[in-house]
Amino acid sequence: MGRSILPSVKTTYTTLSGQARLGGNALGLTPFETKTLDGPGSRRLLITGTPARHGPVGIEPYSGDVIGFLLGEEEEGDAAYVTGDTV
């Protein structure tokens, strides 16, 4: 289902390998990299990539690249951590 909605959204945030695989409007982030979306007025949403993994230590060669996201504005305590899918 996820791939079917890609053409209808402006930007899809993913890993660097996800960007290469999906193309189009996919934007890959590395852990701790931040992108900014301008909102109404002077509001801005910060999207920061976070380290993540799909299982216990050592699973990385099998699980592939994984990333989480921290969403927030520029005010202390306003951030929310978002995971894609978890194990």
CSV table of C-alpha atoms in Angstrom, one decimal, residues 20-49:
chain,number,residue,atom,x,y,z
A,20,ALA,CA,17.7,5.3,-4.4
A,21,ARG,CA,15.2,2.4,-4.6
A,22,LEU,CA,12.0,4.5,-4.6
A,23,GLY,CA,13.2,7.5,-6.7
A,24,GLY,CA,10.7,10.3,-7.5
A,25,ASN,CA,9.7,12.3,-4.5
A,26,ALA,CA,11.6,10.1,-1.9
A,27,LEU,CA,14.1,12.1,0.2
A,28,GLY,CA,16.7,10.1,2.1
A,29,LEU,CA,18.0,11.2,5.5
A,30,THR,CA,21.0,10.0,7.5
A,31,PRO,CA,20.8,9.8,11.3
A,32,PHE,CA,20.9,13.2,12.8
A,33,GLU,CA,20.3,15.0,9.5
A,34,THR,CA,17.6,17.6,9.7
A,35,LYS,CA,15.3,18.9,7.0
A,36,THR,CA,12.9,21.9,7.5
A,37,LEU,CA,9.4,22.3,6.2
A,38,ASP,CA,8.0,25.8,6.2
A,39,GLY,CA,4.4,26.0,7.5
A,40,PRO,CA,1.8,28.8,7.8
A,41,GLY,CA,3.1,32.1,9.1
A,42,SER,CA,6.5,31.6,10.5
A,43,ARG,CA,6.0,28.1,11.8
A,44,ARG,CA,8.5,25.4,10.7
A,45,LEU,CA,8.5,21.7,11.2
A,46,LEU,CA,11.9,20.1,11.7
A,47,ILE,CA,12.3,16.5,10.6
A,48,THR,CA,15.5,14.8,12.0
A,49,GLY,CA,16.6,11.3,11.1
